[in-house]
């Protein structure tokens, strides 16, 4: 079924025709998975905040690597090893420009955002934080940006402080300022909330943290697919992201860190690649970035990730953001017509994440019955249980939009939600 | 009726439905007819936490038969829970411990049992069988 043949429901046709410089029908053709039929219906994929789908050129890059130049990288002297090493390091350069890092060795390949945060907590945190020091996170953090700091605080006797939020899902910046003292040694805050879509004023957060001498990590898992990231302009000390949320492969992320900090940090994992010289008496460690990349890395996915970044940059991040904002506006207006539906997360600055609850209906029932209609949303606490507690709910249903989604698909979601309400009413 | 006879009856009930909507409407009806678990049994001890929905399971012996009462905060899971209770409750611990449950797969609802983390259903089934084994051991020891 072609994208144009999706049933046009047209409840809200007055705002359906969004102006975009992107050819969405052609973009949809780049993603083979969008042709999948689920429970007899063409897939409507609204779970992009969990992971995005992959364009054909990323899939081709993956199989191309395995078919033509699979080899273990660095140190190999044969042709395949050289080619694989060059492709691997090319992605590092590409990633450097993607986040505008000053040096390519400031880009460390990780398993994902979670891995990057754990790396910093385990190395920088263990070496430089001591008893009585304070770490600040926020109420809207993903468990990945809570638990590593809790583990660190427990081990070192540090104190974890939490920036509160208002009912719209915006950080209370006045309260943040009150938390900052000379005891604050680290601030780790999410750039964009996965549950609410809130875009946080991280530049201001970073400046204020630096003013008291604290280092700052930004969890960029949800931000990096939606808008341009410039780590030098932001001034953050660390920035962690995942490639699978930027149309790239799973199991791969990067940690950006300022060179002098990365140099001062002890290694994370021991093994091959990260060493300079090993004797049973003493091991000396390799230089950046290899010091933090023990073992054979995820070569194929690193190689393919470059193509995902190329794809995003070819479409243009500002074009993507404009289009996704249009989808969010359309969906927000459309769901507001549904009786008993309440949007969770009404921040002024949001990415295309729409979290909601419906009176008297459990989010899991919404998810199961939408799935039967071929519509994939995420339901539950989204790994942000403290945030759900803040709103006094156990979970939400979350539709998150990517560049290949359409207003026609949003109409199907609205129709699907009406059916859910009818069935459970 | 034996466990398998009840399973077969459920399978034939569901054969009437060829559309997902009627199938799920039936599950929702089962949930609505299923007596709620009394609040006193909705304890931390009886809770089986899924990632998304919660399930409570209470077990007790009554004249050599192991009986179950259960509940969930999500209605579809509640309907599925009612089916598991219908199939397994009121049999001997031996029968429950050794039961082979095939009805969910035959009805086409096996994905709900496969979602181990999200709905607590698989954990509930495991717990029901564990009660069967525990009460079996208890009767042997007596």
Coordinates of C-alpha atoms in Angstrom, one line a residue:
Chain A
X1 CA 0.0 0.0 0.0
X2 CA 1.4 3.4 -0.9
X3 CA 1.5 6.2 1.7
X4 CA -1.1 8.1 -0.4
X5 CA -3.6 5.3 -0.1
X6 CA -3.8 5.6 3.7
X7 CA -7.4 6.1 4.5
X8 CA -8.1 9.8 4.8
X9 CA -10.4 10.3 7.7
X10 CA -10.2 14.1 7.6
X11 CA -11.8 15.1 10.9
X12 CA -9.4 18.1 11.0
X13 CA -8.9 18.7 7.3
X14 CA -8.8 22.5 7.9
X15 CA -5.3 22.2 9.3
X16 CA -4.3 19.1 7.4
X17 CA -2.3 20.6 4.7
X18 CA 0.9 21.5 6.4
X19 CA 3.5 23.4 4.5
X20 CA 6.8 21.6 4.3
X21 CA 9.8 21.7 2.1
X22 CA 10.2 17.9 2.7
X23 CA 8.7 15.3 0.3
X24 CA 7.1 13.1 3.0
X25 CA 5.8 10.5 0.5
X26 CA 9.3 10.0 -0.8
X27 CA 10.8 10.0 2.7
X28 CA 8.4 7.2 3.7
X29 CA 9.6 5.2 0.7
X30 CA 13.1 5.3 2.3
X31 CA 11.8 3.3 5.3
X32 CA 10.9 -0.3 4.2
X33 CA 9.4 -1.2 7.6
X34 CA 6.6 1.3 7.1
X35 CA 5.1 -1.1 4.6
X36 CA 4.6 -3.7 7.3
X37 CA 1.0 -4.9 7.9
X38 CA 0.1 -5.4 11.6
X39 CA -3.1 -7.2 12.5
X40 CA -4.3 -6.6 8.9
X41 CA -3.6 -2.8 9.0
X42 CA -0.7 -0.9 7.6
X43 CA 1.6 0.0 10.4
X44 CA 1.2 3.4 12.0
X45 CA 4.4 3.8 14.0
X46 CA 4.2 6.4 16.8
X47 CA 6.8 5.0 19.1
X48 CA 9.7 7.1 17.8
X49 CA 10.8 8.3 21.2
X50 CA 11.6 4.7 22.0
X51 CA 13.4 4.1 18.8
X52 CA 13.2 5.4 15.2
X53 CA 13.0 3.3 12.1
X54 CA 16.0 2.9 9.8
X55 CA 16.2 4.2 6.3
X56 CA 17.3 1.9 3.5
X57 CA 20.7 3.5 3.2
X58 CA 21.5 2.5 6.8
X59 CA 20.4 -1.0 6.2
X60 CA 22.4 -1.2 3.0
X61 CA 25.5 0.2 4.8
X62 CA 25.1 -2.6 7.4
X63 CA 24.9 -5.4 4.9
X64 CA 27.6 -3.7 2.7
X65 CA 30.0 -3.7 5.6
X66 CA 29.5 -7.4 6.3
X67 CA 29.5 -8.4 2.6
X68 CA 32.6 -6.4 1.6
X69 CA 34.9 -5.2 4.4
X70 CA 34.1 -7.0 7.7
X71 CA 37.4 -7.0 9.7
X72 CA 38.6 -6.2 13.2
X73 CA 39.7 -2.6 13.3
X74 CA 43.0 -0.8 14.3
X75 CA 46.3 -2.7 14.2
X76 CA 45.2 -4.9 11.3
X77 CA 47.6 -4.6 8.3
X78 CA 45.5 -6.2 5.6
X79 CA 43.2 -4.4 3.2
X80 CA 39.9 -5.2 4.9
X81 CA 41.1 -4.1 8.3
X82 CA 42.3 -0.8 6.8
X83 CA 39.1 -0.2 5.1
X84 CA 37.0 -1.1 8.2
X85 CA 39.2 1.1 10.4
X86 CA 38.9 4.0 8.0
X87 CA 35.1 3.7 7.9
X88 CA 34.9 3.4 11.7
X89 CA 37.0 6.5 12.2
X90 CA 35.1 8.4 9.5
X91 CA 31.9 8.0 11.6
X92 CA 33.8 9.5 14.6
X93 CA 34.7 12.5 12.5
X94 CA 31.1 12.7 11.3
X95 CA 29.8 12.5 14.8
X96 CA 32.3 15.3 15.8
X97 CA 30.7 17.6 13.2
X98 CA 27.2 16.4 14.1
X99 CA 27.6 17.7 17.7
X100 CA 30.3 20.3 16.8
X101 CA 32.9 19.0 19.1
X102 CA 36.3 20.7 19.0
X103 CA 38.3 17.4 18.7
X104 CA 37.4 14.0 17.2
X105 CA 39.0 12.3 20.2
X106 CA 36.3 13.9 22.4
X107 CA 33.8 11.4 20.8
X108 CA 33.7 8.1 22.6
X109 CA 31.6 5.3 21.2
X110 CA 29.3 3.7 23.8
X111 CA 26.5 1.2 23.8
X112 CA 24.0 4.1 24.1
X113 CA 23.1 7.0 26.3
X114 CA 22.7 4.8 29.4
X115 CA 26.2 3.5 28.9
X116 CA 27.6 7.0 28.5
X117 CA 26.0 8.3 31.7
X118 CA 27.3 5.2 33.6
X119 CA 30.8 5.8 32.2
X120 CA 30.9 9.4 33.5
X121 CA 29.4 8.4 36.9
X122 CA 31.8 5.5 37.3
X123 CA 34.9 7.3 36.2
X124 CA 34.6 11.0 36.7
X125 CA 32.2 10.5 39.6
X126 CA 34.3 8.0 41.5
X127 CA 37.5 9.9 41.1
X128 CA 36.4 13.4 41.7
X129 CA 33.4 13.3 44.0
X130 CA 33.7 12.8 47.7
X131 CA 31.5 12.5 50.8
X132 CA 29.1 15.4 51.3
X133 CA 29.4 16.6 47.7
X134 CA 26.1 17.2 45.9
X135 CA 24.8 16.0 42.6
X136 CA 21.7 17.6 41.0
X137 CA 19.3 15.9 38.6
X138 CA 15.7 16.8 37.7
X139 CA 12.3 15.3 38.4
X140 CA 11.9 14.5 34.7
X141 CA 15.0 12.3 34.4
X142 CA 14.8 8.8 32.8
X143 CA 15.9 6.1 35.2
X144 CA 19.2 6.0 33.2
X145 CA 20.0 9.4 34.5
X146 CA 18.9 8.7 38.1
X147 CA 20.2 5.3 39.0
X148 CA 23.9 5.7 38.1
X149 CA 24.0 8.9 40.3
X150 CA 22.2 7.1 43.1
X151 CA 24.7 4.3 42.9
X152 CA 27.5 6.8 43.0
X153 CA 26.0 8.8 45.9
X154 CA 25.5 5.6 47.9
X155 CA 29.1 4.5 47.3
X156 CA 30.7 7.9 48.0
X157 CA 28.3 9.4 50.5
X158 CA 27.2 12.2 48.2
X159 CA 23.8 13.8 48.3
X160 CA 21.4 13.7 45.3
X161 CA 19.2 16.8 44.8
X162 CA 16.3 17.0 42.5
X163 CA 15.0 20.1 40.5
X164 CA 11.2 20.2 40.8
X165 CA 8.9 20.9 37.9
X166 CA 5.6 22.7 37.5
X167 CA 2.3 21.2 36.3
X168 CA 3.1 21.9 32.7
X169 CA 6.2 20.0 32.9
X170 CA 8.7 22.9 32.9
X171 CA 11.7 22.9 35.3
X172 CA 11.4 25.4 38.1
X173 CA 14.5 27.4 37.4
X174 CA 14.3 29.4 40.6
X175 CA 14.3 26.2 42.6
X176 CA 17.3 25.0 40.6
X177 CA 19.2 28.2 41.6
X178 CA 18.4 27.6 45.2
X179 CA 19.9 24.0 45.0
X180 CA 23.2 25.3 43.6
X181 CA 25.9 25.8 46.3
X182 CA 29.6 25.4 46.6
X183 CA 28.9 21.8 47.5
X184 CA 27.3 21.1 44.1
X185 CA 29.9 19.2 42.1
X186 CA 27.9 17.7 39.3
X187 CA 24.6 18.5 37.4
X188 CA 23.1 15.9 35.1
X189 CA 20.0 16.9 33.3
X190 CA 18.0 15.7 30.4
X191 CA 17.9 18.0 27.3
X192 CA 14.4 16.8 26.2
X193 CA 12.1 14.8 28.4
X194 CA 11.1 11.4 26.9
X195 CA 7.8 11.3 28.7
X196 CA 6.7 14.9 28.4
X197 CA 8.6 16.3 25.4
X198 CA 9.8 19.3 27.4
X199 CA 12.9 21.0 25.9
X200 CA 14.9 22.2 28.9
X201 CA 16.8 25.5 29.0
X202 CA 20.1 23.6 29.2
X203 CA 22.4 26.5 28.2
X204 CA 21.2 28.4 31.3
X205 CA 21.4 25.3 33.4
X206 CA 25.0 24.7 32.3
X207 CA 26.0 28.4 32.9
X208 CA 24.6 28.4 36.4
X209 CA 26.2 25.1 37.3
X210 CA 29.6 26.3 36.0
X211 CA 29.2 29.5 38.1
X212 CA 29.5 27.3 41.2
X213 CA 32.2 25.1 39.8
X214 CA 30.1 22.1 39.0
X215 CA 30.5 19.9 35.9
X216 CA 27.5 19.2 33.7
X217 CA 26.3 16.2 31.8
X218 CA 23.4 16.5 29.3
X219 CA 21.3 13.4 28.5
X220 CA 20.6 14.1 24.9
X221 CA 18.9 10.8 24.0
X222 CA 15.6 12.5 22.9
X223 CA 17.1 15.8 21.6
X224 CA 19.5 14.7 19.0
X225 CA 17.0 13.6 16.3
X226 CA 15.0 16.8 16.6
X227 CA 17.3 19.7 16.5
X228 CA 20.9 20.8 16.0
X229 CA 23.3 20.0 18.9
X230 CA 26.3 22.3 19.4
X231 CA 28.3 21.2 22.4
X232 CA 30.7 24.1 22.2
X233 CA 27.9 26.6 22.1
X234 CA 26.1 24.8 25.0
X235 CA 29.4 24.6 26.9
X236 CA 28.5 21.3 28.5
X237 CA 31.2 19.1 29.9
X238 CA 29.6 15.8 28.7
X239 CA 26.8 15.0 26.3
X240 CA 25.4 11.5 25.8
X241 CA 23.2 10.3 23.0
X242 CA 22.0 7.2 21.2
X243 CA 22.2 6.6 17.5
X244 CA 19.1 4.4 17.3
X245 CA 17.0 7.4 18.1
X246 CA 18.5 9.3 15.1
X247 CA 17.5 6.7 12.5
X248 CA 20.7 4.8 13.1
X249 CA 21.4 1.3 14.4
X250 CA 20.7 0.0 17.9
X251 CA 23.3 -0.7 20.6
X252 CA 25.4 2.4 19.8
X253 CA 25.8 5.8 21.3
X254 CA 28.3 8.4 21.8
X255 CA 29.6 10.2 24.8
X256 CA 31.1 13.6 24.1
X257 CA 33.4 14.9 26.8
X258 CA 35.8 17.8 27.0
X259 CA 39.2 16.6 26.3
X260 CA 40.9 17.7 29.5
X261 CA 38.2 16.0 31.6
X262 CA 38.4 12.8 29.6
X263 CA 42.1 12.8 30.0
X264 CA 41.9 13.3 33.7
X265 CA 39.4 10.4 34.1
X266 CA 40.4 6.9 34.8
X267 CA 39.5 4.2 32.2
X268 CA 36.0 2.6 32.5
X269 CA 36.5 -1.0 31.3
X270 CA 39.8 -2.9 31.0
X271 CA 40.7 -4.9 28.0
X272 CA 42.1 -4.8 24.5
X273 CA 42.3 -1.5 22.6
X274 CA 42.3 0.7 25.7
X275 CA 46.0 -0.2 26.6
X276 CA 49.3 1.1 25.6
X277 CA 51.4 -1.5 27.3
X278 CA 50.5 -4.4 29.5
X279 CA 52.8 -6.3 31.9
X280 CA 51.7 -8.3 34.9
X281 CA 53.1 -5.5 37.1
X282 CA 51.6 -2.5 35.5
X283 CA 49.4 -1.5 32.5
X284 CA 49.6 1.9 30.9
X285 CA 46.6 3.2 29.1
X286 CA 46.0 4.2 25.5
X287 CA 45.2 7.8 24.5
X288 CA 41.8 9.3 23.8
X289 CA 39.4 8.1 22.6
X290 CA 40.7 4.5 22.8
X291 CA 41.2 4.6 26.5
X292 CA 37.4 4.4 26.9
X293 CA 36.8 1.8 24.1
X294 CA 38.0 -1.5 25.5
X295 CA 37.3 -4.6 23.4
X296 CA 36.2 -5.0 19.8
X297 CA 33.6 -2.3 19.3
X298 CA 30.3 -2.4 17.5
X299 CA 32.0 -1.8 14.2
X300 CA 29.2 -2.5 11.7
X301 CA 26.8 -0.2 13.5
X302 CA 29.4 2.5 13.9
X303 CA 30.0 2.3 10.1
X304 CA 26.3 2.4 9.3
X305 CA 25.6 5.2 11.8
X306 CA 27.4 7.7 9.5
X307 CA 24.7 7.1 6.9
X308 CA 22.0 7.9 9.4
X309 CA 23.6 11.2 10.2
X310 CA 24.0 11.9 6.5
X311 CA 20.4 11.2 6.0
X312 CA 19.3 13.5 8.8
X313 CA 21.6 16.3 7.5
X314 CA 20.4 15.9 3.9
X315 CA 16.8 16.4 5.0
X316 CA 18.0 19.3 7.2
X317 CA 17.4 19.3 11.0
X318 CA 15.4 22.6 10.8
X319 CA 13.2 21.2 8.1
X320 CA 12.6 18.1 10.3
X321 CA 11.9 20.2 13.4
X322 CA 9.4 22.4 11.5
X323 CA 7.6 19.4 10.1
X324 CA 7.5 17.5 13.4
X325 CA 6.3 20.6 15.2
X326 CA 3.4 20.8 12.7
X327 CA 2.6 17.2 13.5
X328 CA 2.6 17.9 17.2
X329 CA 0.4 20.9 16.8
X330 CA -2.0 18.9 14.6
X331 CA -2.1 16.0 17.1
X332 CA -2.5 18.2 20.1
X333 CA -5.5 20.0 18.7
X334 CA -7.0 16.7 17.5
X335 CA -6.7 14.8 20.8
X336 CA -8.1 17.8 22.7
X337 CA -11.5 17.0 21.1
X338 CA -11.5 13.7 22.9
X339 CA -13.6 13.8 26.0
X340 CA -11.8 12.9 29.2
X341 CA -8.4 13.0 27.6
X342 CA -5.7 15.0 29.4
X343 CA -2.3 15.8 28.0
X344 CA 0.6 15.3 30.3
X345 CA 3.3 17.7 29.5
X346 CA 2.3 21.2 28.2
X347 CA 5.6 22.9 28.2
X348 CA 6.0 25.9 26.0
X349 CA 9.0 24.3 24.2
X350 CA 8.3 20.8 23.3
X351 CA 9.5 18.2 20.7
X352 CA 7.0 16.0 19.0
X353 CA 6.0 13.9 22.0
X354 CA 2.3 13.7 23.0
X355 CA 1.7 12.0 26.3
X356 CA -1.8 11.6 27.6
X357 CA -4.2 9.9 30.0
X358 CA -7.9 9.2 29.5
X359 CA -10.3 9.3 32.5
X360 CA -11.2 5.8 33.7
X361 CA -9.1 3.9 31.1
X362 CA -5.9 2.2 31.9
X363 CA -3.0 3.1 29.6
X364 CA -2.2 -0.5 29.0
X365 CA -5.8 -1.1 27.6
X366 CA -5.3 1.8 25.3
X367 CA -2.0 0.4 24.0
X368 CA -3.4 -3.1 23.5
X369 CA -6.5 -1.9 21.6
X370 CA -4.5 0.5 19.4
X371 CA -2.1 -2.3 18.6
X372 CA -5.0 -4.4 17.3
X373 CA -5.6 -1.5 14.9
X374 CA -2.0 -1.5 13.7
X375 CA -1.0 1.6 15.7
X376 CA 2.1 1.4 17.8
X377 CA 2.3 3.8 20.8
X378 CA 4.1 3.4 24.0
X379 CA 2.3 3.0 27.3
X380 CA 3.5 2.9 30.9
X381 CA 5.8 4.9 33.0
X382 CA 8.4 5.3 30.2
X383 CA 11.2 4.6 32.7
X384 CA 10.4 7.8 34.6
X385 CA 8.6 6.6 37.7
X386 CA 9.4 9.6 39.9
X387 CA 8.0 11.8 37.2
X388 CA 4.8 9.8 37.0
X389 CA 4.6 10.1 40.9
X390 CA 4.9 13.9 40.5
X391 CA 1.8 13.8 38.3
X392 CA 0.1 11.3 40.6
X393 CA -0.4 8.8 37.7
X394 CA 1.0 5.3 37.1
X395 CA 1.6 5.9 33.4
X396 CA 0.6 7.5 30.2
X397 CA 0.0 6.7 26.6
X398 CA 2.6 8.3 24.4
X399 CA 2.5 9.0 20.7
X400 CA 5.9 10.3 19.5
X401 CA 6.3 11.5 15.9
X402 CA 9.2 11.3 13.4
X403 CA 9.7 12.9 10.0
X404 CA 8.0 10.0 8.2
X405 CA 4.7 10.3 10.1
X406 CA 1.7 12.1 8.5
X407 CA -1.4 13.9 9.6
X408 CA -3.4 11.0 8.0
X409 CA -1.8 8.7 10.5
X410 CA -2.7 11.0 13.3
X411 CA -6.3 10.9 12.1
X412 CA -6.1 7.1 12.3
X413 CA -4.9 7.5 15.9
X414 CA -7.9 9.7 16.7
X415 CA -10.2 7.3 15.1
X416 CA -8.5 4.4 17.0
X417 CA -8.9 6.3 20.3
X418 CA -12.6 6.8 19.7
X419 CA -12.9 3.1 19.1
X420 CA -11.0 2.3 22.4
X421 CA -13.3 4.6 24.3
X422 CA -16.4 3.0 22.7
X423 CA -15.1 -0.5 23.5
X424 CA -14.2 0.3 27.1
X425 CA -17.1 2.6 27.8
Chain B
X1 CA -14.7 -30.4 34.3
X2 CA -11.0 -31.1 33.9
X3 CA -8.5 -28.3 33.2
X4 CA -8.3 -29.4 29.6
X5 CA -12.1 -29.5 29.2
X6 CA -12.3 -26.0 30.5
X7 CA -9.6 -24.9 28.1
X8 CA -11.4 -26.6 25.2
X9 CA -14.6 -24.9 26.1
X10 CA -12.9 -21.5 26.1
X11 CA -11.3 -22.2 22.7
X12 CA -14.7 -23.1 21.2
X13 CA -16.2 -19.9 22.8
X14 CA -13.6 -17.8 21.0
X15 CA -14.1 -19.6 17.7
X16 CA -17.3 -17.6 17.3
X17 CA -15.3 -14.4 16.8
X18 CA -13.6 -13.8 13.6
X19 CA -12.9 -10.1 14.2
X20 CA -10.4 -8.7 16.8
X21 CA -13.1 -6.3 18.0
X22 CA -15.6 -9.0 19.0
X23 CA -12.8 -11.0 20.5
X24 CA -11.6 -8.2 22.7
X25 CA -15.2 -7.1 23.5
X26 CA -15.7 -10.6 24.9
X27 CA -12.6 -10.3 27.0
X28 CA -13.8 -7.0 28.3
X29 CA -17.2 -8.6 29.1
X30 CA -15.4 -11.4 31.0
X31 CA -13.5 -8.7 32.9
X32 CA -16.7 -6.9 33.8
X33 CA -18.4 -10.1 35.0
X34 CA -15.4 -11.3 37.0
X35 CA -15.9 -10.6 40.7
X36 CA -13.4 -8.0 42.0
X37 CA -10.9 -9.2 44.6
X38 CA -11.8 -7.9 48.1
X39 CA -9.6 -5.0 49.1
X40 CA -8.1 -7.0 52.1
X41 CA -6.5 -9.3 49.6
X42 CA -4.9 -6.5 47.5
X43 CA -1.8 -6.7 49.6
X44 CA 1.9 -6.2 48.8
X45 CA 2.3 -10.0 49.3
X46 CA -0.3 -10.8 46.7
X47 CA 0.7 -8.3 44.1
X48 CA 2.5 -9.3 40.9
X49 CA 4.0 -6.2 39.4
X50 CA 4.2 -5.8 35.7
X51 CA 5.8 -2.8 34.1
X52 CA 2.4 -1.3 33.2
X53 CA -0.4 -3.1 35.0
X54 CA -0.7 -4.7 38.4
X55 CA -2.1 -8.1 39.1
X56 CA -3.2 -9.4 42.5
X57 CA -3.4 -13.2 43.2
X58 CA -4.9 -14.8 46.3
X59 CA -4.7 -18.6 46.8
X60 CA -6.3 -20.8 49.4
X61 CA -7.2 -24.5 49.9
X62 CA -10.8 -25.7 50.2
X63 CA -11.5 -29.3 50.7
X64 CA -8.3 -30.5 48.9
X65 CA -8.8 -28.2 46.0
X66 CA -6.6 -25.2 45.4
X67 CA -8.6 -22.0 44.6
X68 CA -7.6 -18.7 43.2
X69 CA -9.0 -15.2 43.3
X70 CA -7.4 -12.4 41.3
X71 CA -7.7 -8.9 39.9
X72 CA -5.9 -6.4 37.8
X73 CA -6.1 -2.6 37.4
X74 CA -6.2 -2.9 33.6
X75 CA -9.4 -4.3 32.1
X76 CA -8.0 -6.5 29.3
X77 CA -5.5 -8.0 31.7
X78 CA -8.4 -8.5 34.1
X79 CA -10.3 -10.4 31.4
X80 CA -7.3 -12.6 30.7
X81 CA -6.7 -13.1 34.4
X82 CA -10.4 -14.3 34.7
X83 CA -9.7 -16.9 32.1
X84 CA -6.6 -18.2 33.9
X85 CA -8.6 -18.4 37.1
X86 CA -11.5 -20.1 35.4
X87 CA -9.1 -22.7 33.9
X88 CA -7.0 -23.4 37.0
X89 CA -9.0 -22.6 40.1
X90 CA -10.7 -25.5 41.9
X91 CA -8.4 -28.3 41.0
X92 CA -6.0 -30.3 43.0
X93 CA -2.5 -28.9 43.5
X94 CA -1.1 -31.8 41.5
X95 CA -3.4 -31.0 38.5
X96 CA -2.5 -27.3 38.7
X97 CA 1.3 -28.0 39.0
X98 CA 1.3 -30.3 36.0
X99 CA -1.3 -28.4 33.8
X100 CA -0.3 -27.7 30.2
X101 CA -1.9 -24.4 29.3
X102 CA -2.5 -24.3 25.5
X103 CA -5.7 -22.2 25.3
X104 CA -4.1 -18.8 25.2
X105 CA -2.1 -19.7 22.1
X106 CA -5.1 -21.4 20.4
X107 CA -7.2 -18.3 21.0
X108 CA -4.5 -16.2 19.6
X109 CA -3.7 -14.3 22.8
X110 CA -0.3 -15.7 23.5
X111 CA 1.4 -12.3 22.9
X112 CA -0.1 -11.3 26.2
X113 CA 1.7 -14.1 28.0
X114 CA 4.9 -13.3 26.1
X115 CA 4.9 -9.7 27.3
X116 CA 6.6 -10.8 30.5
X117 CA 7.6 -7.4 31.8
X118 CA 4.6 -5.4 30.8
X119 CA 1.5 -7.0 32.2
X120 CA 2.4 -9.5 35.0
X121 CA 0.3 -12.2 33.3
X122 CA 3.2 -14.7 32.8
X123 CA 4.4 -14.0 36.3
X124 CA 0.9 -14.7 37.6
X125 CA 0.7 -18.0 35.7
X126 CA 4.1 -19.0 37.1
X127 CA 2.9 -18.1 40.6
X128 CA -0.3 -20.2 40.2
X129 CA 1.8 -23.2 39.3
X130 CA 4.2 -22.4 42.2
X131 CA 1.2 -22.5 44.6
X132 CA 0.3 -25.9 43.1
X133 CA 3.8 -27.2 43.7
X134 CA 3.9 -25.7 47.2
X135 CA 0.5 -27.2 48.3
X136 CA 1.4 -30.5 46.8
X137 CA 4.6 -30.6 48.9
X138 CA 2.6 -29.6 51.9
X139 CA 0.1 -32.4 51.6
X140 CA 3.0 -35.0 51.0
X141 CA 4.7 -33.7 54.2
X142 CA 1.6 -34.0 56.3

